[in-house]
């Protein structure tokens, strides 16, 4: 059943000032946020599955369950084994590939593996040591540095955040259908909504754009053609096709596999789909009137806002249509006059008076006969009504055929007819007719049919030079249009990888490289190839995309104790030059974290409770304690640097500021409440773990890839306790609202000790639970991109006194760091606070060093040497990047104008939480929070 959304709801939302609208910090003031706002009730139905105690704690704000509603069905994040993939080959539910023998295959297998695995996890995917495992392929292919860099560029695009398979792209002239109309690559932004195709339900669904990829590309593309189809797609792009001899079953298949098919390839058209739309709260009669106005009407504007609508129709040639228009106007209570004009033959003009004309324009949101945007939000029934009416005024039905044809010279009318035709469930194509004198306007002939499948007759390889682009949504498909052909095709899926360099010596000496599925020499034998890989990778990251913007992903994690980083001049220069210019890397302090413990080939981290009890007291440090410490070391990198075959089953975060607010200065009450909420976290997270085990056991076909490549799951994965709002919680606990603005170094040391106590309270519980149940638990400083604002908004509503502890009460948001980025701390003070607390976390933890200018690479290296000697676990260098929208010049540093042309039309890029994005795409709370961050300069 389609649910309608009224104009009133849109107007209420668009005011952007209600607490309900602001409940979700990740909503944009546009279609995306509006859809999320409307879908809130549906989300509550999903949450009803969660046990009552956890569900209520989530709604009240005591805890935050991440990745809902997806986390009800799939776990959070995982690392994968590169070696296992290379040994097994890429074996997906639809296509099986032998183990890689060449570097280009290696790149493709990594990309397509991660894309496929994303269906099974709601968060990040990671692979480690990709540079070492690339070694035998680079050596056996005899690749020079230029070729290696071309492949690495391909790998970066494959793993880049906006595009999980990078070059699974569409051509520059391909448009995508959205609830606001057809959009080009430069008109869509993260957070927008587009129409997608659900392969399982065969339904066109609106989905949020999670990532966007745009780049200049020169090279091979594929052109898919038949009489009405004309697609241009990149290598490795996934085509939506019908499975042969099936009753409407569809698969996403790489173009390279489609090429192997010997028969014409059947692809679905919109006529084969159902449609899930919100609909528009407007009566059918108004939709019919809109169709008559757009097809046979005119809008005349005179002086002083004088406006008149006229519809022309013949009561002799088409008496039924004439009567339909008259009845329509009468039923809507509109006033009109009927006039004759000898120059029109039998046609008459039905002219609305000024008052009725204004009423119609206001109701239909019309201006100058330009189709209103809401037409792209109609449901299927409404779209059919519009098409059926429009065809009467300016089209025809071919006799004996279920084929409609409409001709127009107006590009806006063309686009809306095609878009509404898709929504209505028609297979739509457009052909062009060049103008014939005296006309100077090109004609567009739109054909609508009920044909459910088109058959691609020819696929040719072409040379291409220009922009390629794609987006990522949940369904990983788009509704696209190019050169008059409408088609359903794949979009891009979010991954990361860790560059270990030569830090984990035991791994390099003991683990073998894999070639053609077989073990060959130890990984350490490929040091030269790994070095060339690293240099090529840093060159690609330093260059940025086609217009100089930084790559959002991957975020390679570097191990700071790697000899290669410091002793090889080429690697040193490449890494630190790129880090100074682009940020690019995360830095893992392998003086604190044992790289061999963290990056073992397979983390066998299930704890046998009876064995531990038996071994208790055997040594100075018990087997139990050693096992727990080994477990904890494996996840120090957290979300961004996951070792092989481990990750987080589910993440449930504790809202620490709320606990402090509830305690109202009573220390005992704070710790009692903390313990109570931790018990809720345990019950809730265990429920999720058991649920995943049930789903995977009962529905093995649905989770086939987990069975095949992650056989240890879930015993190899952690239940994760998230920590959020530490600085604010401590300030509230100590009753010091200005702690981080006016405090002293002594005050911050005391605050650090209290934060350490708060974190270790959770880690102690996690260890206790591990001993009791054998289930791995850890405690993580979560990124909290949207949770930080959602929880602060909720708490401010209940506890008005919170405003005194927020840096900007008009923009409520909690910190997702140890030392708050708005604090008046010098860099040395920040490091002092962070290092005192970071090691108390047993999962991911991160300190960003925000820079207002491009640092000297040598100075950055010296700073890295200093940080290596501290107890910091994980940090980043994050220089702001300023991109000029006028001349396209990119500058490292935070600037209010372009340093090249002087324009003030500039765009700032920085890490929203962990990855680079332009500020214009940030959610409104994070956007304001950015300007409170302390940016350091040399």
Short mmCIF file of C-alpha atoms in Angstrom, two decimals, residues 289-654:
data_model
loop_
_atom_site.label_atom_id
_atom_site.label_comp_id
_atom_site.label_asym_id
_atom_site.label_seq_id
_atom_site.Cartn_x
_atom_site.Cartn_y
_atom_site.Cartn_z
CA UNK A 289 -5.55 18.97 -15.04
CA UNK A 290 -1.75 19.24 -14.86
CA UNK A 291 -1.49 16.81 -17.78
CA UNK A 292 -3.91 18.90 -19.86
CA UNK A 293 -2.05 22.12 -19.07
CA UNK A 294 1.35 20.67 -19.96
CA UNK A 295 0.09 19.02 -23.14
CA UNK A 296 -2.45 21.52 -24.52
CA UNK A 297 -2.18 24.56 -22.30
CA UNK A 298 -0.37 27.85 -21.96
CA UNK A 299 0.41 30.19 -19.09
CA UNK A 300 0.38 33.92 -19.85
CA UNK A 301 1.85 36.41 -17.45
CA UNK A 302 1.02 40.07 -17.62
CA UNK A 303 1.81 43.08 -15.49
CA UNK A 304 1.51 43.16 -11.71
CA UNK A 305 1.42 39.38 -11.29
CA UNK A 306 -1.49 39.04 -13.70
CA UNK A 307 -1.61 35.44 -14.90
CA UNK A 308 -4.02 33.40 -17.06
CA UNK A 309 -4.10 29.70 -17.94
CA UNK A 310 -5.55 28.61 -21.29
CA UNK A 311 -6.21 25.07 -22.56
CA UNK A 312 -6.93 24.58 -26.28
CA UNK A 313 -9.10 21.65 -27.44
CA UNK A 314 -11.58 20.91 -30.24
CA UNK A 315 -15.17 20.06 -29.37
CA UNK A 316 -15.63 18.78 -32.90
CA UNK A 317 -12.54 16.63 -33.50
CA UNK A 318 -12.29 15.39 -29.90
CA UNK A 319 -15.65 16.02 -28.18
CA UNK A 320 -14.96 13.49 -25.42
CA UNK A 321 -11.67 15.19 -24.52
CA UNK A 322 -13.34 18.62 -24.62
CA UNK A 323 -16.08 17.44 -22.26
CA UNK A 324 -13.48 15.81 -19.97
CA UNK A 325 -11.67 19.13 -19.56
CA UNK A 326 -14.92 21.00 -18.85
CA UNK A 327 -16.06 18.41 -16.28
CA UNK A 328 -12.63 18.54 -14.67
CA UNK A 329 -12.70 22.32 -14.27
CA UNK A 330 -16.24 22.22 -12.92
CA UNK A 331 -15.43 19.50 -10.38
CA UNK A 332 -12.48 21.57 -9.11
CA UNK A 333 -14.63 24.66 -8.77
CA UNK A 334 -12.67 26.73 -11.28
CA UNK A 335 -14.08 29.64 -13.28
CA UNK A 336 -13.41 29.84 -17.00
CA UNK A 337 -14.67 31.15 -20.32
CA UNK A 338 -14.75 29.43 -23.74
CA UNK A 339 -13.56 31.41 -26.73
CA UNK A 340 -13.32 30.75 -30.45
CA UNK A 341 -10.59 31.91 -32.81
CA UNK A 342 -11.01 31.51 -36.59
CA UNK A 343 -7.30 30.83 -36.92
CA UNK A 344 -7.64 27.67 -34.79
CA UNK A 345 -10.17 25.89 -36.99
CA UNK A 346 -12.48 23.81 -34.81
CA UNK A 347 -10.35 24.30 -31.68
CA UNK A 348 -11.59 26.44 -28.82
CA UNK A 349 -9.70 28.06 -25.97
CA UNK A 350 -10.83 27.31 -22.43
CA UNK A 351 -9.52 30.28 -20.49
CA UNK A 352 -9.43 30.38 -16.66
CA UNK A 353 -9.99 33.70 -14.95
CA UNK A 354 -7.18 35.31 -12.96
CA UNK A 355 -8.30 34.00 -9.57
CA UNK A 356 -8.70 30.39 -10.77
CA UNK A 357 -5.39 30.61 -12.65
CA UNK A 358 -3.57 31.68 -9.50
CA UNK A 359 -5.27 28.89 -7.52
CA UNK A 360 -4.15 26.29 -10.06
CA UNK A 361 -0.55 27.55 -10.16
CA UNK A 362 -0.34 27.55 -6.37
CA UNK A 363 -1.89 24.11 -6.00
CA UNK A 364 0.26 22.50 -8.69
CA UNK A 365 3.44 24.44 -7.84
CA UNK A 366 3.55 25.53 -11.48
CA UNK A 367 5.53 28.35 -13.01
CA UNK A 368 5.84 29.14 -16.71
CA UNK A 369 4.64 25.70 -17.80
CA UNK A 370 7.73 24.06 -16.33
CA UNK A 371 6.86 20.63 -14.88
CA UNK A 372 6.91 20.74 -11.08
CA UNK A 373 9.51 18.60 -9.30
CA UNK A 374 6.92 16.76 -7.23
CA UNK A 375 5.88 14.84 -10.33
CA UNK A 376 8.95 12.64 -9.84
CA UNK A 377 7.59 11.69 -6.41
CA UNK A 378 4.24 10.35 -7.61
CA UNK A 379 3.31 6.74 -6.99
CA UNK A 380 2.62 4.32 -9.82
CA UNK A 381 -1.12 4.88 -9.90
CA UNK A 382 -0.69 8.66 -10.03
CA UNK A 383 1.96 8.37 -12.75
CA UNK A 384 -0.38 6.22 -14.87
CA UNK A 385 -3.16 8.77 -14.49
CA UNK A 386 -0.84 11.51 -15.69
CA UNK A 387 0.43 9.55 -18.72
CA UNK A 388 -3.05 8.37 -19.68
CA UNK A 389 -4.30 11.97 -19.65
CA UNK A 390 -1.28 13.55 -21.31
CA UNK A 391 -1.47 11.13 -24.24
CA UNK A 392 -4.95 12.47 -25.04
CA UNK A 393 -3.64 15.97 -25.45
CA UNK A 394 -0.30 15.44 -27.16
CA UNK A 395 0.26 11.86 -28.23
CA UNK A 396 -1.38 8.74 -29.57
CA UNK A 397 -1.74 5.01 -29.03
CA UNK A 398 -0.70 2.83 -31.93
CA UNK A 399 -3.61 0.73 -33.10
CA UNK A 400 -3.32 -2.93 -32.23
CA UNK A 401 -0.26 -2.31 -30.08
CA UNK A 402 0.24 -1.40 -26.43
CA UNK A 403 2.58 1.34 -27.51
CA UNK A 404 2.26 5.06 -26.76
CA UNK A 405 4.05 7.84 -28.61
CA UNK A 406 4.47 11.43 -27.48
CA UNK A 407 6.27 14.16 -29.42
CA UNK A 408 7.61 17.33 -27.87
CA UNK A 409 10.19 20.02 -28.56
CA UNK A 410 10.52 20.95 -24.89
CA UNK A 411 13.42 19.27 -23.05
CA UNK A 412 11.81 19.70 -19.62
CA UNK A 413 8.61 18.03 -20.87
CA UNK A 414 10.71 15.27 -22.45
CA UNK A 415 12.53 14.57 -19.19
CA UNK A 416 9.40 14.52 -17.05
CA UNK A 417 7.52 12.25 -19.48
CA UNK A 418 10.44 9.80 -19.43
CA UNK A 419 10.77 9.95 -15.62
CA UNK A 420 7.04 9.66 -14.93
CA UNK A 421 6.87 6.93 -17.58
CA UNK A 422 9.45 4.93 -15.61
CA UNK A 423 7.48 5.43 -12.40
CA UNK A 424 4.30 4.39 -14.24
CA UNK A 425 5.95 1.12 -15.22
CA UNK A 426 6.65 1.66 -18.91
CA UNK A 427 9.67 0.72 -20.95
CA UNK A 428 10.68 4.17 -22.22
CA UNK A 429 12.93 5.27 -25.07
CA UNK A 430 13.52 8.59 -26.83
CA UNK A 431 14.52 9.27 -30.42
CA UNK A 432 15.31 12.62 -31.98
CA UNK A 433 14.20 14.28 -35.21
CA UNK A 434 16.19 17.18 -36.56
CA UNK A 435 14.21 20.39 -37.19
CA UNK A 436 12.63 20.98 -40.61
CA UNK A 437 12.30 24.59 -41.79
CA UNK A 438 10.70 26.82 -40.82
CA UNK A 439 10.95 25.15 -37.41
CA UNK A 440 14.28 25.51 -35.64
CA UNK A 441 13.54 23.20 -32.74
CA UNK A 442 14.51 19.55 -32.48
CA UNK A 443 11.67 17.10 -31.89
CA UNK A 444 11.80 14.34 -29.27
CA UNK A 445 9.72 11.25 -29.95
CA UNK A 446 9.04 9.37 -26.70
CA UNK A 447 7.92 5.75 -26.96
CA UNK A 448 6.33 3.94 -24.02
CA UNK A 449 5.67 0.19 -24.15
CA UNK A 450 4.83 -2.69 -21.83
CA UNK A 451 7.92 -4.66 -22.91
CA UNK A 452 9.45 -6.12 -19.73
CA UNK A 453 12.86 -7.02 -21.10
CA UNK A 454 15.21 -5.65 -23.71
CA UNK A 455 17.81 -7.91 -25.30
CA UNK A 456 21.29 -6.50 -25.74
CA UNK A 457 22.36 -7.62 -29.20
CA UNK A 458 25.87 -6.16 -29.41
CA UNK A 459 28.57 -5.28 -26.87
CA UNK A 460 31.53 -3.47 -28.36
CA UNK A 461 34.75 -2.28 -26.80
CA UNK A 462 35.39 1.42 -27.36
CA UNK A 463 38.11 3.91 -26.47
CA UNK A 464 36.82 6.58 -24.09
CA UNK A 465 38.14 9.87 -22.78
CA UNK A 466 36.14 11.89 -20.29
CA UNK A 467 34.43 11.81 -16.92
CA UNK A 468 33.30 8.50 -15.46
CA UNK A 469 31.11 8.39 -12.39
CA UNK A 470 28.98 6.30 -10.12
CA UNK A 471 27.21 6.35 -6.77
CA UNK A 472 26.63 3.89 -3.98
CA UNK A 473 23.26 3.02 -2.47
CA UNK A 474 21.91 0.15 -0.45
CA UNK A 475 20.51 -1.73 -3.47
CA UNK A 476 23.64 -1.03 -5.55
CA UNK A 477 21.58 -0.27 -8.66
CA UNK A 478 20.40 2.86 -10.43
CA UNK A 479 17.77 3.88 -12.99
CA UNK A 480 19.82 5.57 -15.72
CA UNK A 481 19.29 7.31 -19.04
CA UNK A 482 21.74 7.88 -21.87
CA UNK A 483 21.19 8.93 -25.46
CA UNK A 484 17.45 8.38 -25.19
CA UNK A 485 17.67 4.89 -23.66
CA UNK A 486 16.48 4.15 -20.13
CA UNK A 487 18.07 1.21 -18.33
CA UNK A 488 18.51 -0.38 -14.93
CA UNK A 489 22.14 -1.02 -14.06
CA UNK A 490 24.54 -1.52 -11.15
CA UNK A 491 26.15 1.14 -8.97
CA UNK A 492 29.19 0.95 -6.76
CA UNK A 493 29.35 -0.64 -3.31
CA UNK A 494 33.14 0.92 1.17
CA UNK A 495 36.28 -0.70 2.17
CA UNK A 496 39.72 -0.09 3.50
CA UNK A 497 43.11 -1.70 3.78
CA UNK A 498 46.12 -1.71 6.03
CA UNK A 499 49.66 -1.24 4.73
CA UNK A 500 51.91 -3.14 7.12
CA UNK A 501 55.26 -2.34 5.44
CA UNK A 502 57.93 -4.46 7.15
CA UNK A 503 56.72 -4.00 10.75
CA UNK A 504 55.28 -7.49 11.42
CA UNK A 505 58.55 -9.41 10.98
CA UNK A 506 57.20 -12.79 12.09
CA UNK A 507 54.46 -12.54 9.50
CA UNK A 508 56.92 -11.65 6.72
CA UNK A 509 59.26 -14.48 7.64
CA UNK A 510 56.69 -17.12 8.48
CA UNK A 511 53.75 -16.52 6.12
CA UNK A 512 54.02 -17.36 2.45
CA UNK A 513 52.88 -15.38 -0.53
CA UNK A 514 50.18 -16.95 -2.68
CA UNK A 515 50.35 -17.34 -6.45
CA UNK A 516 47.79 -19.22 -8.54
CA UNK A 517 46.26 -20.52 -5.32
CA UNK A 518 49.50 -22.08 -4.08
CA UNK A 519 51.94 -20.99 -1.41
CA UNK A 520 55.28 -19.76 -2.77
CA UNK A 521 58.14 -17.88 -1.10
CA UNK A 522 57.79 -16.12 2.30
CA UNK A 523 56.22 -12.68 2.01
CA UNK A 524 59.48 -11.03 3.03
CA UNK A 525 61.09 -12.19 -0.23
CA UNK A 526 59.01 -9.59 -2.08
CA UNK A 527 60.35 -6.49 -0.34
CA UNK A 528 61.30 -4.74 -3.59
CA UNK A 529 57.85 -5.26 -5.07
CA UNK A 530 56.17 -4.11 -1.83
CA UNK A 531 58.30 -0.95 -1.87
CA UNK A 532 57.33 -0.17 -5.46
CA UNK A 533 53.69 -0.79 -4.54
CA UNK A 534 53.90 1.71 -1.63
CA UNK A 535 55.56 4.41 -3.72
CA UNK A 536 52.97 4.03 -6.48
CA UNK A 537 50.15 4.15 -3.91
CA UNK A 538 51.43 7.36 -2.32
CA UNK A 539 51.86 8.98 -5.75
CA UNK A 540 48.23 8.24 -6.58
CA UNK A 541 46.98 9.53 -3.23
CA UNK A 542 49.09 12.69 -3.50
CA UNK A 543 47.72 13.51 -6.95
CA UNK A 544 44.09 13.29 -5.87
CA UNK A 545 41.25 12.94 -8.34
CA UNK A 546 40.86 14.55 -11.74
CA UNK A 547 40.21 18.02 -10.30
CA UNK A 548 42.66 17.83 -7.41
CA UNK A 549 40.24 16.78 -4.69
CA UNK A 550 41.58 14.30 -2.11
CA UNK A 551 40.52 10.68 -2.23
CA UNK A 552 38.06 9.92 0.53
CA UNK A 553 39.10 6.28 0.76
CA UNK A 554 41.09 4.17 1.23
CA UNK A 555 42.72 5.37 4.43
CA UNK A 556 45.88 3.25 4.50
CA UNK A 557 47.12 2.57 8.02
CA UNK A 558 50.90 2.73 8.36
CA UNK A 559 52.86 0.96 11.10
CA UNK A 560 55.32 3.52 12.44
CA UNK A 561 58.06 1.07 13.45
CA UNK A 562 58.53 -0.19 9.89
CA UNK A 563 62.23 0.06 8.97
CA UNK A 564 61.30 0.68 5.34
CA UNK A 565 59.50 3.89 6.32
CA UNK A 566 62.59 5.43 7.91
CA UNK A 567 65.55 3.79 6.20
CA UNK A 568 64.49 3.89 2.56
CA UNK A 569 64.78 7.48 1.24
CA UNK A 570 62.28 6.90 -1.59
CA UNK A 571 59.60 5.50 0.72
CA UNK A 572 60.29 8.20 3.33
CA UNK A 573 59.89 11.02 0.81
CA UNK A 574 56.83 9.51 -0.86
CA UNK A 575 54.98 8.87 2.42
CA UNK A 576 55.69 12.14 4.24
CA UNK A 577 55.19 14.35 1.19
CA UNK A 578 51.79 12.77 0.63
CA UNK A 579 50.90 12.95 4.34
CA UNK A 580 51.75 16.67 4.43
CA UNK A 581 49.75 17.47 1.32
CA UNK A 582 46.74 15.16 1.65
CA UNK A 583 46.58 13.67 5.15
CA UNK A 584 45.88 10.30 3.52
CA UNK A 585 47.20 7.94 6.22
CA UNK A 586 46.42 6.73 9.69
CA UNK A 587 49.41 5.99 11.94
CA UNK A 588 49.44 2.93 14.21
CA UNK A 589 52.03 3.04 16.98
CA UNK A 590 53.54 -0.42 16.77
CA UNK A 591 55.75 0.41 19.74
CA UNK A 592 52.52 0.16 21.75
CA UNK A 593 50.69 -2.41 19.61
CA UNK A 594 52.47 -5.64 18.68
CA UNK A 595 52.10 -5.80 14.87
CA UNK A 596 52.50 -9.56 14.81
CA UNK A 597 49.77 -10.02 17.43
CA UNK A 598 47.47 -7.63 15.64
CA UNK A 599 48.01 -8.88 12.12
CA UNK A 600 48.21 -12.64 12.40
CA UNK A 601 46.97 -14.59 9.38
CA UNK A 602 44.00 -15.89 11.32
CA UNK A 603 42.98 -14.67 14.74
CA UNK A 604 41.84 -17.70 16.70
CA UNK A 605 40.30 -15.71 19.46
CA UNK A 606 37.58 -17.95 20.84
CA UNK A 607 38.26 -18.46 24.54
CA UNK A 608 37.57 -21.85 26.02
CA UNK A 609 36.18 -21.16 29.50
CA UNK A 610 36.97 -24.56 31.00
CA UNK A 611 40.53 -24.57 29.68
CA UNK A 612 41.16 -21.14 31.18
CA UNK A 613 39.78 -22.16 34.54
CA UNK A 614 41.94 -25.28 34.51
CA UNK A 615 45.02 -23.23 33.68
CA UNK A 616 44.33 -20.56 36.28
CA UNK A 617 47.40 -19.75 38.33
CA UNK A 618 49.81 -21.83 36.21
CA UNK A 619 52.13 -18.88 35.57
CA UNK A 620 52.92 -15.45 36.97
CA UNK A 621 50.41 -14.12 34.44
CA UNK A 622 47.56 -16.59 33.97
CA UNK A 623 46.72 -18.14 30.63
CA UNK A 624 43.36 -16.43 30.95
CA UNK A 625 44.92 -12.99 31.30
CA UNK A 626 47.34 -13.61 28.45
CA UNK A 627 44.52 -14.78 26.21
CA UNK A 628 42.46 -11.71 27.02
CA UNK A 629 45.37 -9.35 26.42
CA UNK A 630 46.10 -11.08 23.12
CA UNK A 631 42.49 -10.65 22.13
CA UNK A 632 42.47 -6.98 22.99
CA UNK A 633 45.65 -6.21 21.06
CA UNK A 634 44.04 -7.54 17.91
CA UNK A 635 41.54 -4.69 17.73
CA UNK A 636 43.54 -1.62 18.77
CA UNK A 637 43.11 -0.26 15.25
CA UNK A 638 39.35 -0.39 15.54
CA UNK A 639 37.15 0.34 12.57
CA UNK A 640 39.95 1.63 10.36
CA UNK A 641 42.62 -1.06 10.76
CA UNK A 642 41.00 -4.41 11.31
CA UNK A 643 43.30 -7.44 11.32
CA UNK A 644 42.53 -10.53 9.29
CA UNK A 645 39.30 -12.37 10.04
CA UNK A 646 38.15 -10.33 13.00
CA UNK A 647 35.95 -7.32 13.58
CA UNK A 648 32.88 -6.27 15.55
CA UNK A 649 29.71 -8.32 15.61
CA UNK A 650 27.74 -5.35 16.89
CA UNK A 651 28.48 -1.98 18.50
CA UNK A 652 26.35 -0.60 21.33
CA UNK A 653 27.49 2.77 22.68
CA UNK A 654 27.12 4.19 26.18
#
